[in-house]
Amino acid sequence: MLKDLILFEFIKIKNSKILFIIFFFNIFSVLIGSVIYLSNLEFLKNENQLSLVLWGQCSLYSSQIFLPVLIGILCSISWQMEEKNKNWQRMKTIPISDFSFVFSKFLNIQVFNLISSIIYYLLFVISVILLGVPDTPFLLFFIWCIYGWLGTFPITALQLLLAIKFKNFTSPIICSASLAIIGLATLFFGKIIFTIFPYTQINIGIRARVLDNFKPSEFIIFIIVISFYSFIGLFYSSKILKKRE
């Protein structure tokens, strides 16, 4: 039943302009990062670090600002399909739990987030080729992209919660933008706050700030944090939906 529900969710959402939105956000992120990289190129002396610099410039604003907003848009689009004509009430007539219904939406959006991560990586590779950046560890950056995708899990869960709570299209997106900016500000509040804040997990996963591999202890904390917020978001989403009539 869950598999059929996920497939049904994909059919509903595929006719929207989500892929266009995903492509736009990612090309905008890589373009901004590439421009910043070029503007600072004359000050970069170590050629072995050029690929890391480009990665950092492209992924910092992408992971901390653009992607949380993108996820907010995806979640709002997905849930507004249920608000329209009260489709979510019809879903209550079939023998599935509220949690399964929410979870199917969560998994569906995560598929699109994975597509977004792949598009981002391919655009970054194109940027590397066009800019002639030497000694680029493509496999390492791909792995970081996957970690960044893991970092989208809590944001998707929390944005679904906000979408169900507010019932409208705009408010959850405003919240995602606000929380993304707060997440960016946590860079100045201290490492602990930055590490545990849900809207910084893409940044942490994609290694945009540190530009280095996870230490074992860091990775364990990362998994715990994304698991905690993902569970909270999905649990309370199903609770709110269950109480709605």
PDB file of C-alpha atoms in Angstrom:
ATOM      1  CA  MET A   1       0.000   0.000   0.000  1.00  0.00           C
ATOM      2  CA  LEU A   2       2.801   2.440   0.882  1.00  0.00           C
ATOM      3  CA  LYS A   3       4.560   1.700  -2.413  1.00  0.00           C
ATOM      4  CA  ASP A   4       1.356   2.431  -4.344  1.00  0.00           C
ATOM      5  CA  LEU A   5       0.837   5.622  -2.369  1.00  0.00           C
ATOM      6  CA  ILE A   6       4.366   6.839  -3.146  1.00  0.00           C
ATOM      7  CA  LEU A   7       3.810   6.129  -6.849  1.00  0.00           C
ATOM      8  CA  PHE A   8       0.496   7.984  -6.709  1.00  0.00           C
ATOM      9  CA  GLU A   9       2.213  10.969  -5.064  1.00  0.00           C
ATOM     10  CA  PHE A  10       4.824  11.009  -7.813  1.00  0.00           C
ATOM     11  CA  ILE A  11       2.147  10.972 -10.520  1.00  0.00           C
ATOM     12  CA  LYS A  12       0.353  13.887  -8.858  1.00  0.00           C
ATOM     13  CA  ILE A  13       3.425  16.045  -8.517  1.00  0.00           C
ATOM     14  CA  LYS A  14       5.269  15.268 -11.772  1.00  0.00           C
ATOM     15  CA  ASN A  15       2.966  17.484 -13.834  1.00  0.00           C
ATOM     16  CA  SER A  16       3.866  20.542 -11.773  1.00  0.00           C
ATOM     17  CA  LYS A  17       6.827  22.766 -12.624  1.00  0.00           C
ATOM     18  CA  ILE A  18       8.985  21.260  -9.894  1.00  0.00           C
ATOM     19  CA  LEU A  19      11.815  20.109 -12.168  1.00  0.00           C
ATOM     20  CA  PHE A  20      12.028  23.571 -13.715  1.00  0.00           C
ATOM     21  CA  ILE A  21      12.142  25.134 -10.236  1.00  0.00           C
ATOM     22  CA  ILE A  22      14.836  22.676  -9.122  1.00  0.00           C
ATOM     23  CA  PHE A  23      16.961  23.383 -12.188  1.00  0.00           C
ATOM     24  CA  PHE A  24      16.574  27.157 -11.778  1.00  0.00           C
ATOM     25  CA  PHE A  25      17.648  27.148  -8.125  1.00  0.00           C
ATOM     26  CA  ASN A  26      20.677  24.956  -8.803  1.00  0.00           C
ATOM     27  CA  ILE A  27      21.947  26.794 -11.868  1.00  0.00           C
ATOM     28  CA  PHE A  28      21.519  30.086  -9.996  1.00  0.00           C
ATOM     29  CA  SER A  29      23.537  28.720  -7.046  1.00  0.00           C
ATOM     30  CA  VAL A  30      26.400  27.414  -9.191  1.00  0.00           C
ATOM     31  CA  LEU A  31      26.430  30.586 -11.280  1.00  0.00           C
ATOM     32  CA  ILE A  32      26.724  32.834  -8.221  1.00  0.00           C
ATOM     33  CA  GLY A  33      29.446  30.633  -6.735  1.00  0.00           C
ATOM     34  CA  SER A  34      31.388  30.605  -9.998  1.00  0.00           C
ATOM     35  CA  VAL A  35      31.202  34.393 -10.321  1.00  0.00           C
ATOM     36  CA  ILE A  36      32.460  34.876  -6.751  1.00  0.00           C
ATOM     37  CA  TYR A  37      35.238  32.353  -7.421  1.00  0.00           C
ATOM     38  CA  LEU A  38      36.347  34.221 -10.557  1.00  0.00           C
ATOM     39  CA  SER A  39      36.298  37.567  -8.767  1.00  0.00           C
ATOM     40  CA  ASN A  40      38.720  36.210  -6.155  1.00  0.00           C
ATOM     41  CA  LEU A  41      40.853  34.071  -8.461  1.00  0.00           C
ATOM     42  CA  GLU A  42      43.754  36.518  -8.593  1.00  0.00           C
ATOM     43  CA  PHE A  43      44.175  36.231  -4.813  1.00  0.00           C
ATOM     44  CA  LEU A  44      44.300  32.414  -4.823  1.00  0.00           C
ATOM     45  CA  LYS A  45      47.885  31.201  -4.887  1.00  0.00           C
ATOM     46  CA  ASN A  46      47.599  27.474  -4.165  1.00  0.00           C
ATOM     47  CA  GLU A  47      46.315  25.710  -7.295  1.00  0.00           C
ATOM     48  CA  ASN A  48      45.714  22.502  -5.324  1.00  0.00           C
ATOM     49  CA  GLN A  49      42.999  24.291  -3.337  1.00  0.00           C
ATOM     50  CA  LEU A  50      41.147  25.886  -6.257  1.00  0.00           C
ATOM     51  CA  SER A  51      38.542  23.135  -6.557  1.00  0.00           C
ATOM     52  CA  LEU A  52      37.795  23.344  -2.825  1.00  0.00           C
ATOM     53  CA  VAL A  53      37.409  27.107  -3.079  1.00  0.00           C
ATOM     54  CA  LEU A  54      34.984  26.754  -5.990  1.00  0.00           C
ATOM     55  CA  TRP A  55      33.047  24.077  -4.115  1.00  0.00           C
ATOM     56  CA  GLY A  56      32.838  26.281  -1.045  1.00  0.00           C
ATOM     57  CA  GLN A  57      31.645  29.303  -3.007  1.00  0.00           C
ATOM     58  CA  CYS A  58      29.014  27.338  -4.922  1.00  0.00           C
ATOM     59  CA  SER A  59      27.728  25.283  -2.010  1.00  0.00           C
ATOM     60  CA  LEU A  60      27.685  27.818   0.846  1.00  0.00           C
ATOM     61  CA  TYR A  61      24.734  29.920  -0.287  1.00  0.00           C
ATOM     62  CA  SER A  62      23.141  26.975  -2.059  1.00  0.00           C
ATOM     63  CA  SER A  63      23.065  24.796   1.043  1.00  0.00           C
ATOM     64  CA  GLN A  64      22.257  27.525   3.529  1.00  0.00           C
ATOM     65  CA  ILE A  65      19.780  29.745   1.659  1.00  0.00           C
ATOM     66  CA  PHE A  66      18.577  28.444  -1.693  1.00  0.00           C
ATOM     67  CA  LEU A  67      18.017  24.757  -0.895  1.00  0.00           C
ATOM     68  CA  PRO A  68      15.963  25.309   2.295  1.00  0.00           C
ATOM     69  CA  VAL A  69      13.746  27.712   0.345  1.00  0.00           C
ATOM     70  CA  LEU A  70      13.529  25.221  -2.531  1.00  0.00           C
ATOM     71  CA  ILE A  71      12.448  22.495  -0.108  1.00  0.00           C
ATOM     72  CA  GLY A  72       9.874  24.873   1.344  1.00  0.00           C
ATOM     73  CA  ILE A  73       8.472  25.406  -2.154  1.00  0.00           C
ATOM     74  CA  LEU A  74       8.428  21.664  -2.908  1.00  0.00           C
ATOM     75  CA  CYS A  75       6.599  20.882   0.333  1.00  0.00           C
ATOM     76  CA  SER A  76       4.089  23.676  -0.213  1.00  0.00           C
ATOM     77  CA  ILE A  77       3.382  22.530  -3.774  1.00  0.00           C
ATOM     78  CA  SER A  78       2.978  18.947  -2.608  1.00  0.00           C
ATOM     79  CA  TRP A  79       0.616  19.780   0.242  1.00  0.00           C
ATOM     80  CA  GLN A  80      -1.456  22.338  -1.653  1.00  0.00           C
ATOM     81  CA  MET A  81      -2.445  19.498  -3.957  1.00  0.00           C
ATOM     82  CA  GLU A  82      -4.154  17.990  -0.919  1.00  0.00           C
ATOM     83  CA  GLU A  83      -5.716  21.236   0.294  1.00  0.00           C
ATOM     84  CA  LYS A  84      -7.235  21.798  -3.125  1.00  0.00           C
ATOM     85  CA  ASN A  85     -10.763  20.355  -3.069  1.00  0.00           C
ATOM     86  CA  LYS A  86      -9.947  18.768   0.314  1.00  0.00           C
ATOM     87  CA  ASN A  87      -8.120  15.834  -1.268  1.00  0.00           C
ATOM     88  CA  TRP A  88      -6.560  14.964   2.099  1.00  0.00           C
ATOM     89  CA  GLN A  89     -10.051  14.162   3.403  1.00  0.00           C
ATOM     90  CA  ARG A  90     -10.562  11.687   0.579  1.00  0.00           C
ATOM     91  CA  MET A  91      -7.263  10.051   1.504  1.00  0.00           C
ATOM     92  CA  LYS A  92      -8.697   9.395   4.962  1.00  0.00           C
ATOM     93  CA  THR A  93     -11.288   7.100   3.409  1.00  0.00           C
ATOM     94  CA  ILE A  94      -8.671   4.586   2.264  1.00  0.00           C
ATOM     95  CA  PRO A  95      -7.131   2.117   4.734  1.00  0.00           C
ATOM     96  CA  ILE A  96      -3.811   3.832   5.436  1.00  0.00           C
ATOM     97  CA  SER A  97      -2.571   5.626   8.529  1.00  0.00           C
ATOM     98  CA  ASP A  98      -2.010   9.365   8.660  1.00  0.00           C
ATOM     99  CA  PHE A  99       1.681   8.687   9.275  1.00  0.00           C
ATOM    100  CA  SER A 100       1.922   6.551   6.116  1.00  0.00           C
ATOM    101  CA  PHE A 101       0.242   9.307   4.119  1.00  0.00           C
ATOM    102  CA  VAL A 102       2.686  11.937   5.392  1.00  0.00           C
ATOM    103  CA  PHE A 103       5.630   9.561   5.035  1.00  0.00           C
ATOM    104  CA  SER A 104       4.768   8.883   1.385  1.00  0.00           C
ATOM    105  CA  LYS A 105       4.888  12.620   0.697  1.00  0.00           C
ATOM    106  CA  PHE A 106       8.170  12.863   2.586  1.00  0.00           C
ATOM    107  CA  LEU A 107       9.766  10.097   0.508  1.00  0.00           C
ATOM    108  CA  ASN A 108       8.420  11.579  -2.712  1.00  0.00           C
ATOM    109  CA  ILE A 109       9.932  14.980  -1.957  1.00  0.00           C
ATOM    110  CA  GLN A 110      13.203  13.313  -0.977  1.00  0.00           C
ATOM    111  CA  VAL A 111      13.352  11.733  -4.438  1.00  0.00           C
ATOM    112  CA  PHE A 112      13.130  15.216  -5.930  1.00  0.00           C
ATOM    113  CA  ASN A 113      15.759  16.426  -3.457  1.00  0.00           C
ATOM    114  CA  LEU A 114      18.024  13.631  -4.680  1.00  0.00           C
ATOM    115  CA  ILE A 115      17.406  14.713  -8.274  1.00  0.00           C
ATOM    116  CA  SER A 116      18.269  18.252  -7.190  1.00  0.00           C
ATOM    117  CA  SER A 117      21.541  17.044  -5.643  1.00  0.00           C
ATOM    118  CA  ILE A 118      22.502  15.225  -8.842  1.00  0.00           C
ATOM    119  CA  ILE A 119      21.667  18.268 -10.971  1.00  0.00           C
ATOM    120  CA  TYR A 120      23.735  20.452  -8.650  1.00  0.00           C
ATOM    121  CA  TYR A 121      26.695  18.081  -8.920  1.00  0.00           C
ATOM    122  CA  LEU A 122      26.513  17.941 -12.726  1.00  0.00           C
ATOM    123  CA  LEU A 123      26.311  21.731 -12.957  1.00  0.00           C
ATOM    124  CA  PHE A 124      29.323  21.982 -10.655  1.00  0.00           C
ATOM    125  CA  VAL A 125      31.260  19.565 -12.891  1.00  0.00           C
ATOM    126  CA  ILE A 126      30.367  21.710 -15.913  1.00  0.00           C
ATOM    127  CA  SER A 127      31.575  24.793 -14.036  1.00  0.00           C
ATOM    128  CA  VAL A 128      34.869  23.053 -13.194  1.00  0.00           C
ATOM    129  CA  ILE A 129      35.404  22.151 -16.850  1.00  0.00           C
ATOM    130  CA  LEU A 130      34.516  25.592 -18.183  1.00  0.00           C
ATOM    131  CA  LEU A 131      36.702  27.358 -15.614  1.00  0.00           C
ATOM    132  CA  GLY A 132      39.590  24.934 -16.100  1.00  0.00           C
ATOM    133  CA  VAL A 133      39.941  24.130 -12.403  1.00  0.00           C
ATOM    134  CA  PRO A 134      42.813  21.638 -11.924  1.00  0.00           C
ATOM    135  CA  ASP A 135      43.040  18.568  -9.672  1.00  0.00           C
ATOM    136  CA  THR A 136      39.337  18.330  -8.848  1.00  0.00           C
ATOM    137  CA  PRO A 137      38.379  15.343  -6.608  1.00  0.00           C
ATOM    138  CA  PHE A 138      35.066  14.614  -8.328  1.00  0.00           C
ATOM    139  CA  LEU A 139      34.318  11.467  -6.311  1.00  0.00           C
ATOM    140  CA  LEU A 140      34.824  13.296  -3.020  1.00  0.00           C
ATOM    141  CA  PHE A 141      32.463  16.077  -4.076  1.00  0.00           C
ATOM    142  CA  PHE A 142      29.869  13.525  -5.177  1.00  0.00           C
ATOM    143  CA  ILE A 143      30.022  11.897  -1.740  1.00  0.00           C
ATOM    144  CA  TRP A 144      29.583  15.308  -0.128  1.00  0.00           C
ATOM    145  CA  CYS A 145      26.533  15.853  -2.346  1.00  0.00           C
ATOM    146  CA  ILE A 146      25.020  12.650  -0.971  1.00  0.00           C
ATOM    147  CA  TYR A 147      25.741  13.820   2.579  1.00  0.00           C
ATOM    148  CA  GLY A 148      24.106  17.121   1.681  1.00  0.00           C
ATOM    149  CA  TRP A 149      21.063  15.200   0.479  1.00  0.00           C
ATOM    150  CA  LEU A 150      20.900  13.460   3.853  1.00  0.00           C
ATOM    151  CA  GLY A 151      20.915  16.934   5.368  1.00  0.00           C
ATOM    152  CA  THR A 152      17.684  17.729   3.511  1.00  0.00           C
ATOM    153  CA  PHE A 153      15.745  15.078   5.457  1.00  0.00           C
ATOM    154  CA  PRO A 154      14.985  17.157   8.590  1.00  0.00           C
ATOM    155  CA  ILE A 155      14.140  20.262   6.560  1.00  0.00           C
ATOM    156  CA  THR A 156      11.678  18.314   4.410  1.00  0.00           C
ATOM    157  CA  ALA A 157      10.026  16.810   7.487  1.00  0.00           C
ATOM    158  CA  LEU A 158       9.734  20.177   9.240  1.00  0.00           C
ATOM    159  CA  GLN A 159       8.520  21.960   6.105  1.00  0.00           C
ATOM    160  CA  LEU A 160       5.812  19.340   5.654  1.00  0.00           C
ATOM    161  CA  LEU A 161       4.798  20.013   9.241  1.00  0.00           C
ATOM    162  CA  LEU A 162       4.565  23.745   8.521  1.00  0.00           C
ATOM    163  CA  ALA A 163       2.672  23.162   5.262  1.00  0.00           C
ATOM    164  CA  ILE A 164       0.072  21.020   7.024  1.00  0.00           C
ATOM    165  CA  LYS A 165      -0.144  23.427   9.954  1.00  0.00           C
ATOM    166  CA  PHE A 166      -0.566  26.649   7.955  1.00  0.00           C
ATOM    167  CA  LYS A 167      -2.679  25.122   5.147  1.00  0.00           C
ATOM    168  CA  ASN A 168      -1.563  27.796   2.664  1.00  0.00           C
ATOM    169  CA  PHE A 169       1.191  28.031   0.072  1.00  0.00           C
ATOM    170  CA  THR A 170       3.109  31.127   1.164  1.00  0.00           C
ATOM    171  CA  SER A 171       3.564  30.920   4.941  1.00  0.00           C
ATOM    172  CA  PRO A 172       5.716  27.746   4.990  1.00  0.00           C
ATOM    173  CA  ILE A 173       8.005  29.226   2.324  1.00  0.00           C
ATOM    174  CA  ILE A 174       8.424  32.431   4.338  1.00  0.00           C
ATOM    175  CA  CYS A 175       9.261  30.268   7.352  1.00  0.00           C
ATOM    176  CA  SER A 176      11.837  28.281   5.369  1.00  0.00           C
ATOM    177  CA  ALA A 177      13.516  31.489   4.180  1.00  0.00           C
ATOM    178  CA  SER A 178      13.523  32.936   7.705  1.00  0.00           C
ATOM    179  CA  LEU A 179      14.880  29.760   9.279  1.00  0.00           C
ATOM    180  CA  ALA A 180      17.521  29.488   6.548  1.00  0.00           C
ATOM    181  CA  ILE A 181      18.727  33.011   7.355  1.00  0.00           C
ATOM    182  CA  ILE A 182      18.743  32.172  11.062  1.00  0.00           C
ATOM    183  CA  GLY A 183      20.766  29.083  10.178  1.00  0.00           C
ATOM    184  CA  LEU A 184      23.271  31.259   8.338  1.00  0.00           C
ATOM    185  CA  ALA A 185      23.451  33.526  11.393  1.00  0.00           C
ATOM    186  CA  THR A 186      24.301  30.555  13.633  1.00  0.00           C
ATOM    187  CA  LEU A 187      27.727  30.599  11.984  1.00  0.00           C
ATOM    188  CA  PHE A 188      28.403  33.556  14.269  1.00  0.00           C
ATOM    189  CA  PHE A 189      26.638  32.172  17.364  1.00  0.00           C
ATOM    190  CA  GLY A 190      28.973  29.250  17.940  1.00  0.00           C
ATOM    191  CA  LYS A 191      29.761  25.790  16.640  1.00  0.00           C
ATOM    192  CA  ILE A 192      27.326  23.945  18.919  1.00  0.00           C
ATOM    193  CA  ILE A 193      24.259  25.909  17.798  1.00  0.00           C
ATOM    194  CA  PHE A 194      25.317  25.595  14.156  1.00  0.00           C
ATOM    195  CA  THR A 195      25.803  21.835  14.568  1.00  0.00           C
ATOM    196  CA  ILE A 196      22.358  21.112  16.038  1.00  0.00           C
ATOM    197  CA  PHE A 197      20.197  23.607  14.124  1.00  0.00           C
ATOM    198  CA  PRO A 198      17.997  21.713  11.612  1.00  0.00           C
ATOM    199  CA  TYR A 199      18.341  24.216   8.779  1.00  0.00           C
ATOM    200  CA  THR A 200      22.143  24.005   8.765  1.00  0.00           C
ATOM    201  CA  GLN A 201      22.304  20.267   8.137  1.00  0.00           C
ATOM    202  CA  ILE A 202      22.650  20.577   4.351  1.00  0.00           C
ATOM    203  CA  ASN A 203      25.586  22.917   4.903  1.00  0.00           C
ATOM    204  CA  ILE A 204      27.149  20.460   7.329  1.00  0.00           C
ATOM    205  CA  GLY A 205      26.575  17.480   5.048  1.00  0.00           C
ATOM    206  CA  ILE A 206      27.864  19.106   1.879  1.00  0.00           C
ATOM    207  CA  ARG A 207      30.917  20.365   3.825  1.00  0.00           C
ATOM    208  CA  ALA A 208      30.415  23.910   2.538  1.00  0.00           C
ATOM    209  CA  ARG A 209      31.955  25.532   5.590  1.00  0.00           C
ATOM    210  CA  VAL A 210      34.812  23.240   6.610  1.00  0.00           C
ATOM    211  CA  LEU A 211      35.730  21.819   3.157  1.00  0.00           C
ATOM    212  CA  ASP A 212      37.017  18.647   4.784  1.00  0.00           C
ATOM    213  CA  ASN A 213      35.761  15.121   5.431  1.00  0.00           C
ATOM    214  CA  PHE A 214      33.665  14.232   8.458  1.00  0.00           C
ATOM    215  CA  LYS A 215      35.433  13.047  11.558  1.00  0.00           C
ATOM    216  CA  PRO A 216      33.727   9.897  12.931  1.00  0.00           C
ATOM    217  CA  SER A 217      32.286  11.786  15.902  1.00  0.00           C
ATOM    218  CA  GLU A 218      30.989  14.575  13.627  1.00  0.00           C
ATOM    219  CA  PHE A 219      29.263  12.086  11.356  1.00  0.00           C
ATOM    220  CA  ILE A 220      27.569  10.351  14.287  1.00  0.00           C
ATOM    221  CA  ILE A 221      26.248  13.686  15.577  1.00  0.00           C
ATOM    222  CA  PHE A 222      25.102  14.561  12.050  1.00  0.00           C
ATOM    223  CA  ILE A 223      23.103  11.325  11.742  1.00  0.00           C
ATOM    224  CA  ILE A 224      21.582  11.760  15.210  1.00  0.00           C
ATOM    225  CA  VAL A 225      20.516  15.350  14.500  1.00  0.00           C
ATOM    226  CA  ILE A 226      18.926  14.646  11.106  1.00  0.00           C
ATOM    227  CA  SER A 227      17.174  11.545  12.479  1.00  0.00           C
ATOM    228  CA  PHE A 228      15.805  13.463  15.476  1.00  0.00           C
ATOM    229  CA  TYR A 229      14.346  16.370  13.514  1.00  0.00           C
ATOM    230  CA  SER A 230      13.047  14.090  10.761  1.00  0.00           C
ATOM    231  CA  PHE A 231      11.153  12.020  13.318  1.00  0.00           C
ATOM    232  CA  ILE A 232       9.794  15.115  15.083  1.00  0.00           C
ATOM    233  CA  GLY A 233       8.581  16.626  11.812  1.00  0.00           C
ATOM    234  CA  LEU A 234       6.905  13.449  10.563  1.00  0.00           C
ATOM    235  CA  PHE A 235       5.414  12.535  13.945  1.00  0.00           C
ATOM    236  CA  TYR A 236       3.771  15.897  14.556  1.00  0.00           C
ATOM    237  CA  SER A 237       2.690  16.213  10.922  1.00  0.00           C
ATOM    238  CA  SER A 238       0.681  13.015  11.271  1.00  0.00           C
ATOM    239  CA  LYS A 239      -0.668  14.173  14.654  1.00  0.00           C
ATOM    240  CA  ILE A 240      -1.921  17.465  13.217  1.00  0.00           C
ATOM    241  CA  LEU A 241      -3.416  15.717  10.198  1.00  0.00           C
ATOM    242  CA  LYS A 242      -5.171  13.194  12.414  1.00  0.00           C
ATOM    243  CA  LYS A 243      -6.902  15.982  14.356  1.00  0.00           C
ATOM    244  CA  ARG A 244      -8.087  17.796  11.234  1.00  0.00           C
ATOM    245  CA  GLU A 245     -11.592  17.298   9.924  1.00  0.00           C
TER     246      GLU A 245
END
